[in-house]
Short mmCIF file of C-alpha atoms and ligand atoms in Angstrom, two decimals:
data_model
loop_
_atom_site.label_atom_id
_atom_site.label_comp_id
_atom_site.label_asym_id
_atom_site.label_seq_id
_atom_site.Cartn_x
_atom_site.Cartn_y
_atom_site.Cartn_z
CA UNK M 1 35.69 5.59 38.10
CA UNK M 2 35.87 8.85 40.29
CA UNK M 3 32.31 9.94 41.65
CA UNK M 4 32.04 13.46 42.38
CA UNK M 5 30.25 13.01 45.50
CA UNK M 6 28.47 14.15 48.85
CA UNK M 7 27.34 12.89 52.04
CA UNK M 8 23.96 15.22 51.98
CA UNK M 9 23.20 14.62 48.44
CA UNK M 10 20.51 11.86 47.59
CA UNK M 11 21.24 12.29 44.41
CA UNK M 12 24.73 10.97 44.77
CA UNK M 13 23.42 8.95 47.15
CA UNK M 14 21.16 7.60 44.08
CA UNK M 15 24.13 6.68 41.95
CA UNK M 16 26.29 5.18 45.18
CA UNK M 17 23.47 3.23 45.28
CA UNK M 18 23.39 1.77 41.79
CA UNK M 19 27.04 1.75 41.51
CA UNK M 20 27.15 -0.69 44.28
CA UNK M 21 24.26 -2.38 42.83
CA UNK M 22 26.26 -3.04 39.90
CA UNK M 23 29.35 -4.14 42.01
CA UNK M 24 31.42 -1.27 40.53
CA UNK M 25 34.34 0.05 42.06
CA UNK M 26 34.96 4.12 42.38
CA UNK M 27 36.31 6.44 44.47
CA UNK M 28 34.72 9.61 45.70
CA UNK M 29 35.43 13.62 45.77
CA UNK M 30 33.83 15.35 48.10
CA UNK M 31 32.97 18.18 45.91
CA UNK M 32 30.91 20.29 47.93
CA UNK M 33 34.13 21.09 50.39
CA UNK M 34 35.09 24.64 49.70
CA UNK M 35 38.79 23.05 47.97
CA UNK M 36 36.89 20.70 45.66
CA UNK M 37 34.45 23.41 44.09
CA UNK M 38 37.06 24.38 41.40
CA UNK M 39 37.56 20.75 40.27
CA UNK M 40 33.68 20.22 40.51
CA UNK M 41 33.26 23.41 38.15
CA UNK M 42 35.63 22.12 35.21
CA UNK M 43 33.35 18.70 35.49
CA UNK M 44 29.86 20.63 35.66
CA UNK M 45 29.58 24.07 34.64
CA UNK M 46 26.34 24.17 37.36
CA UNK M 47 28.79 22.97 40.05
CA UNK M 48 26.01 20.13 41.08
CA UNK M 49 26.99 16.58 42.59
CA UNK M 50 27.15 14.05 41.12
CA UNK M 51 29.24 13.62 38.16
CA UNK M 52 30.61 10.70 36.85
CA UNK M 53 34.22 10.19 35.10
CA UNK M 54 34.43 7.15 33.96
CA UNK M 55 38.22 7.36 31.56
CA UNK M 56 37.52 9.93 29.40
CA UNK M 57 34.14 10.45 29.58
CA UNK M 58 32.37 13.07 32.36
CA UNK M 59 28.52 11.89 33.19
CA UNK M 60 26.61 14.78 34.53
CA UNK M 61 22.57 14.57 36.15
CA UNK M 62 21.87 11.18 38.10
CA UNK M 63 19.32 10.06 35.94
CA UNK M 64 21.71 10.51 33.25
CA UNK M 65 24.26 8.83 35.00
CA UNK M 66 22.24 5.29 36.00
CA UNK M 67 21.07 5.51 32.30
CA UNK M 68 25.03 5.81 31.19
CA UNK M 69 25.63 3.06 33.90
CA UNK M 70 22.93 0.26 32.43
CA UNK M 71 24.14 0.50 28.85
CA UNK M 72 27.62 0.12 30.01
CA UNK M 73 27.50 -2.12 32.89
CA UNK M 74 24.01 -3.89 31.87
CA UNK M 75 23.94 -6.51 34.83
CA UNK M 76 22.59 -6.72 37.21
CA UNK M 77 19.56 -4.24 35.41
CA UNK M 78 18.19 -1.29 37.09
CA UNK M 79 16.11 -0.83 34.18
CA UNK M 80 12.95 -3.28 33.80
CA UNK M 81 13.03 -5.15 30.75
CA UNK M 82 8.96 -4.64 30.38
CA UNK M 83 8.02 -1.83 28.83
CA UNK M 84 5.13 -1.01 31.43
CA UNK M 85 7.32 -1.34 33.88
CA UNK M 86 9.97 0.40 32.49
CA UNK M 87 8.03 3.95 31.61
CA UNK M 88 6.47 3.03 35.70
CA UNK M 89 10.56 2.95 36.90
CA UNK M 90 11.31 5.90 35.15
CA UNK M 91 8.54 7.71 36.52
CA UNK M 92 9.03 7.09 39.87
CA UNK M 93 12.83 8.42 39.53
CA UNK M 94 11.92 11.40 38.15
CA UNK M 95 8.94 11.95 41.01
CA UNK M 96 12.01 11.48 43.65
CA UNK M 97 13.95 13.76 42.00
CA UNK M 98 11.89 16.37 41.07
CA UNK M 99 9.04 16.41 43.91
CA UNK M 100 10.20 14.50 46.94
CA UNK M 101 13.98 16.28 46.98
CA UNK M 102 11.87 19.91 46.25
CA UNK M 103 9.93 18.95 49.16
CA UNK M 104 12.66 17.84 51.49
CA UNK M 105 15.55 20.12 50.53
CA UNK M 106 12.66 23.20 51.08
CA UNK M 107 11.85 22.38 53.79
CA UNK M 108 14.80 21.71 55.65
CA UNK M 109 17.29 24.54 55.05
CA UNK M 110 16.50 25.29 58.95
CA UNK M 111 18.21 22.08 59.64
CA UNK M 112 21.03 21.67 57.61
CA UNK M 113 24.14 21.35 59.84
CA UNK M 114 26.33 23.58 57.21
CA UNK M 115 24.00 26.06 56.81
CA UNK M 116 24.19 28.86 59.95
CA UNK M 117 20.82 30.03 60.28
CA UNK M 118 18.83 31.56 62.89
CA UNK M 119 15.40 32.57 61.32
CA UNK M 120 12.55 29.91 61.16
CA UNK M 121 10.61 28.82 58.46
CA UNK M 122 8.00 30.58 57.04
CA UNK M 123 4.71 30.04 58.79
CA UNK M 124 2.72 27.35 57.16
CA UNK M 125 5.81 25.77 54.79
CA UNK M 126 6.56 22.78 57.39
CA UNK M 127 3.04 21.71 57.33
CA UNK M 128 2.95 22.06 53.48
CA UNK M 129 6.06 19.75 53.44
CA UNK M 130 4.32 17.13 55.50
CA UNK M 131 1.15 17.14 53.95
CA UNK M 132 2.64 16.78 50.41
CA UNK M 133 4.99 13.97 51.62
CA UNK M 134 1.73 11.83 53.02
CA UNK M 135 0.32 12.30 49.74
CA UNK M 136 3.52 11.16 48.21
CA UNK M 137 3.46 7.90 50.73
CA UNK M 138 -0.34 7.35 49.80
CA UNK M 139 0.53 7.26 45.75
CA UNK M 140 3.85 5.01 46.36
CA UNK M 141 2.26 2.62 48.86
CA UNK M 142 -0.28 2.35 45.58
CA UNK M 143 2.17 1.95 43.49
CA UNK M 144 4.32 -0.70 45.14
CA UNK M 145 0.99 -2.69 46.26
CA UNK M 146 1.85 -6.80 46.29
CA UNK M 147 5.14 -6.37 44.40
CA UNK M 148 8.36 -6.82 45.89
CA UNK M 149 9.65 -3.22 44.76
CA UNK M 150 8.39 -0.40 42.75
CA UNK M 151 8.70 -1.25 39.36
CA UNK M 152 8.15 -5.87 39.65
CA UNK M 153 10.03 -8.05 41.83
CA UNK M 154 13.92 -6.38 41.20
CA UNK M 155 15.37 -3.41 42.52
CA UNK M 156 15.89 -0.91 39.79
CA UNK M 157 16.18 2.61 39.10
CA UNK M 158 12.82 3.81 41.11
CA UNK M 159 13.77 1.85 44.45
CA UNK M 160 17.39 3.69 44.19
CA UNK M 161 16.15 7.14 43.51
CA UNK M 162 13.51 6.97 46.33
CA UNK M 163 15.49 4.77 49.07
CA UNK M 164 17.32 8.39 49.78
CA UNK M 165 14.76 10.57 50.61
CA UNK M 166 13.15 8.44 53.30
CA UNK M 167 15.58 9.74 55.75
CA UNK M 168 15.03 13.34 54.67
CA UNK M 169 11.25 13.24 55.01
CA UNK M 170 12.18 11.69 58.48
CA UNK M 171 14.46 14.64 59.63
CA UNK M 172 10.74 17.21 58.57
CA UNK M 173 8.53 15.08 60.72
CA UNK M 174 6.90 13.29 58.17
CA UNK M 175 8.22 9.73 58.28
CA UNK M 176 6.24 6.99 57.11
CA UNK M 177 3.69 5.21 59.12
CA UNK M 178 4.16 1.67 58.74
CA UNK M 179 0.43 0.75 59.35
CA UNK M 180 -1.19 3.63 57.45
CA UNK M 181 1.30 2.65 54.59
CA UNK M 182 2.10 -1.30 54.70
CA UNK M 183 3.38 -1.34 51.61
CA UNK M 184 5.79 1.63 51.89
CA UNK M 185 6.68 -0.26 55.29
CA UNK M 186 7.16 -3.99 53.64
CA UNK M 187 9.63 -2.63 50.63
CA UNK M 188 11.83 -0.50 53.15
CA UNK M 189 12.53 -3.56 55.50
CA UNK M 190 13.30 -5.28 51.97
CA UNK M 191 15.59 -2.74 50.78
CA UNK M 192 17.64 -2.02 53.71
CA UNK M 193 18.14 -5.76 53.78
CA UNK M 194 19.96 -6.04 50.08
CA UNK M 195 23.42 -6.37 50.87
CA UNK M 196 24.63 -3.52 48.50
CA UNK M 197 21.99 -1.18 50.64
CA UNK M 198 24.05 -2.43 53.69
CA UNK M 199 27.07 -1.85 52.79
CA UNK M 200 25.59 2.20 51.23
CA UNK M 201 24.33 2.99 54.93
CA UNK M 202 27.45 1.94 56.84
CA UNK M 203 29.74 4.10 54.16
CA UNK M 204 27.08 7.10 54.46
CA UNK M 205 27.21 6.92 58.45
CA UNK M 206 30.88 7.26 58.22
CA UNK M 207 30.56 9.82 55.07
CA UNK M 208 28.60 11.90 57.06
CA UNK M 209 30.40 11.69 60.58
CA UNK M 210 33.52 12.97 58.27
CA UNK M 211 31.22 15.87 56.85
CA UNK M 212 30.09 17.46 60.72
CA UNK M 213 33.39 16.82 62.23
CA UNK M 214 34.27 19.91 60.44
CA UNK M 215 30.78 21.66 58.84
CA UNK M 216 32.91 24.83 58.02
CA UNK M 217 34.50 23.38 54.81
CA UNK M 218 31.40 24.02 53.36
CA UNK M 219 29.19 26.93 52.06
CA UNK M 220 27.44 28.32 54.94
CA UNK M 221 25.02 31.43 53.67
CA UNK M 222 23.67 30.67 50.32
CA UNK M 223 21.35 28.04 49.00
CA UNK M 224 21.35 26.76 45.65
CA UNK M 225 17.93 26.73 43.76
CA UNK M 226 17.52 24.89 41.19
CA UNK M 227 14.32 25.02 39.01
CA UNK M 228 12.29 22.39 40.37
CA UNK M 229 13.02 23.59 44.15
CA UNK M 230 11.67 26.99 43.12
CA UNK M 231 8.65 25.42 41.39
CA UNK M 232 7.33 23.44 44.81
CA UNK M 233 7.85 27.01 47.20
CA UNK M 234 6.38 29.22 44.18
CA UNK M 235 3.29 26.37 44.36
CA UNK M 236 2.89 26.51 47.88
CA UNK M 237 2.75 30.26 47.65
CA UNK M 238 5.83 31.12 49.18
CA UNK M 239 7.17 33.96 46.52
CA UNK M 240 7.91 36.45 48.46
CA UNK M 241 10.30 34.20 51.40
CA UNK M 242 11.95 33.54 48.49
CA UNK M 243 12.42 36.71 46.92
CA UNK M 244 13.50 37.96 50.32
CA UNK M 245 16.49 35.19 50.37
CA UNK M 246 17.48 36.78 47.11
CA UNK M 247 17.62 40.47 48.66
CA UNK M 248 19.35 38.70 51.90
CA UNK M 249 21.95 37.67 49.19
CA UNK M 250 21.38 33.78 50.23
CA UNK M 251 20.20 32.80 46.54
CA UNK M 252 22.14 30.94 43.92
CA UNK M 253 20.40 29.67 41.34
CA UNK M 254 22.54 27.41 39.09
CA UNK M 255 23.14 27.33 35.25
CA UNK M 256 24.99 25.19 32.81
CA UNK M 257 25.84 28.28 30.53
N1 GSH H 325 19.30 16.98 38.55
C1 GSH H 325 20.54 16.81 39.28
C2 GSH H 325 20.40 17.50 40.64
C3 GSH H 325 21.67 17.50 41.42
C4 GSH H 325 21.61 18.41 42.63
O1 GSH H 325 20.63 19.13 42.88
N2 GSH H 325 22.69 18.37 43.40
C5 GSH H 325 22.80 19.24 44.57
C6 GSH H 325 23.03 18.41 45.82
S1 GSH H 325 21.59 17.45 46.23
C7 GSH H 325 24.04 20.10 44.45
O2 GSH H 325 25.08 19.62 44.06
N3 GSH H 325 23.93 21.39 44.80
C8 GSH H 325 25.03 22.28 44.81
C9 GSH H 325 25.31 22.83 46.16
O3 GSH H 325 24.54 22.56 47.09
O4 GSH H 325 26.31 23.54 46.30
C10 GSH H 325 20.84 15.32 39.42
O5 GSH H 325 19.91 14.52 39.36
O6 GSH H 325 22.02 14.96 39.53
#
């Protein structure tokens, strides 16, 4: 299996994750580097990590791809087998990869290490980032509440999708405090210790050492949006920063057409 990969995504980070789970084997393309875009464009029209080849057939979207994944590769399950439980997993995926990545990705083009910028953020965005991520903590140390993970006592699809944004929301100033959010604090311990989750965060140290020993093989001005990034800043009330990144000429917004 090749995974069209990279170090800064959490969505590839996502599917890492549950390939490992699953105690697949695959190699990776850094498709983000400036030489890999072409080969990343004949896989995904939108030019968006990750995509899965797997023989003949291309797997584009995360969720997509942990969906192709169980019905292929069905054990160990990252799907619950109760219903409840299932619609709960689900849920919780698409929450990490529709809110918590708008959130995080928002609000930290300022920090990115590929991205050479010298403005600061819009006044009031940080603190819109931070207060939105508490509220996310408050809702997931809910969620989780005596169980072992999000969705019952296995990892599955929700633990994977979230597990990668904890360092992002760390990097904004909003990292989770382990007494205001016990639970949040009890399943972290509990997922860094899974062996496959070991094994993820020494290959992503090295991943990403690889990545800033030389930043410039990668885009450097302009941002892609995609819709649900857009939705969070339009939200927040931030229309015209972004309509002034589109005059700037730092705007690409992607499309599968
Ligand atoms: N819905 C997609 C989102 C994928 C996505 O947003 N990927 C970003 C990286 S996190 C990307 O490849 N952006 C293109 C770029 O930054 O050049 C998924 O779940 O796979």
């Amino acid at each position: 299996m090749r995974l069209y990969d990279n170090a800064f995504s959490p969505f590839a980070h996502k599917v890492r994750l549950a390939l490992r789970a699953k105690g697949l084997e695959f190699e990776r393309v850094d498709a983000l580097a400036k030489e890999h875009l072409p080969e990343l464009r004949r896989v995904n029209l939108r030019a968006e990590v990750p995509v899965l080849v797997d023989g003949e057939l291309v797997v584009r979207n995360s969720a997509d791809i942990l969906a192709y994944l169980e019905h292929r590769y069905p054990s160990p399950a990252l799907y619950p087998a109760d219903p409840a439980l299932r619609v709960k997993a689900r849920e919780w995926e698409r929450l990490a990869d529709t809110v918590f990545d708008a959130i995080l990705h928002d609000a930290s083009l300022w920090i990115w290490p590929t991205l050479a910028r010298t403005d600061t953020p819009p006044s009031g965005l940080l603190a819109a980032a931070r207060t939105d991520i508490l509220a996310l903590y408050e809702r997931l140390d809910r969620a989780i509440g005596e169980h072992e993970f999000i969705a019952g006592d296995t990892p599955s699809i929700a633990d994977l999708a979230l597990l990668p944004h904890l360092s992002g929301a760390k990097s904004i100033g909003a990292p989770f405090d382990r007494q205001r959010y016990p639970n949040v604090a009890r399943w972290c311990s509990r997922l860094r210790a899974l062996p496959f989750v070991r094994q993820e965060s020494e290959d992503l140290r090295r991943a990403v050492e690889a990545l800033l020993a030389d930043p410039k093989r990668y885009e450097t001005v302009k941002v892609v949006w995609r819709g649900d990034r857009i939705e969070w800043l339009f939200q927040k009330g931030f229309v015209d920063f972004w309509l002034a990144e589109v005059g700037a000429g730092r705007v690409i917004v992607p499309s599968a057409l």
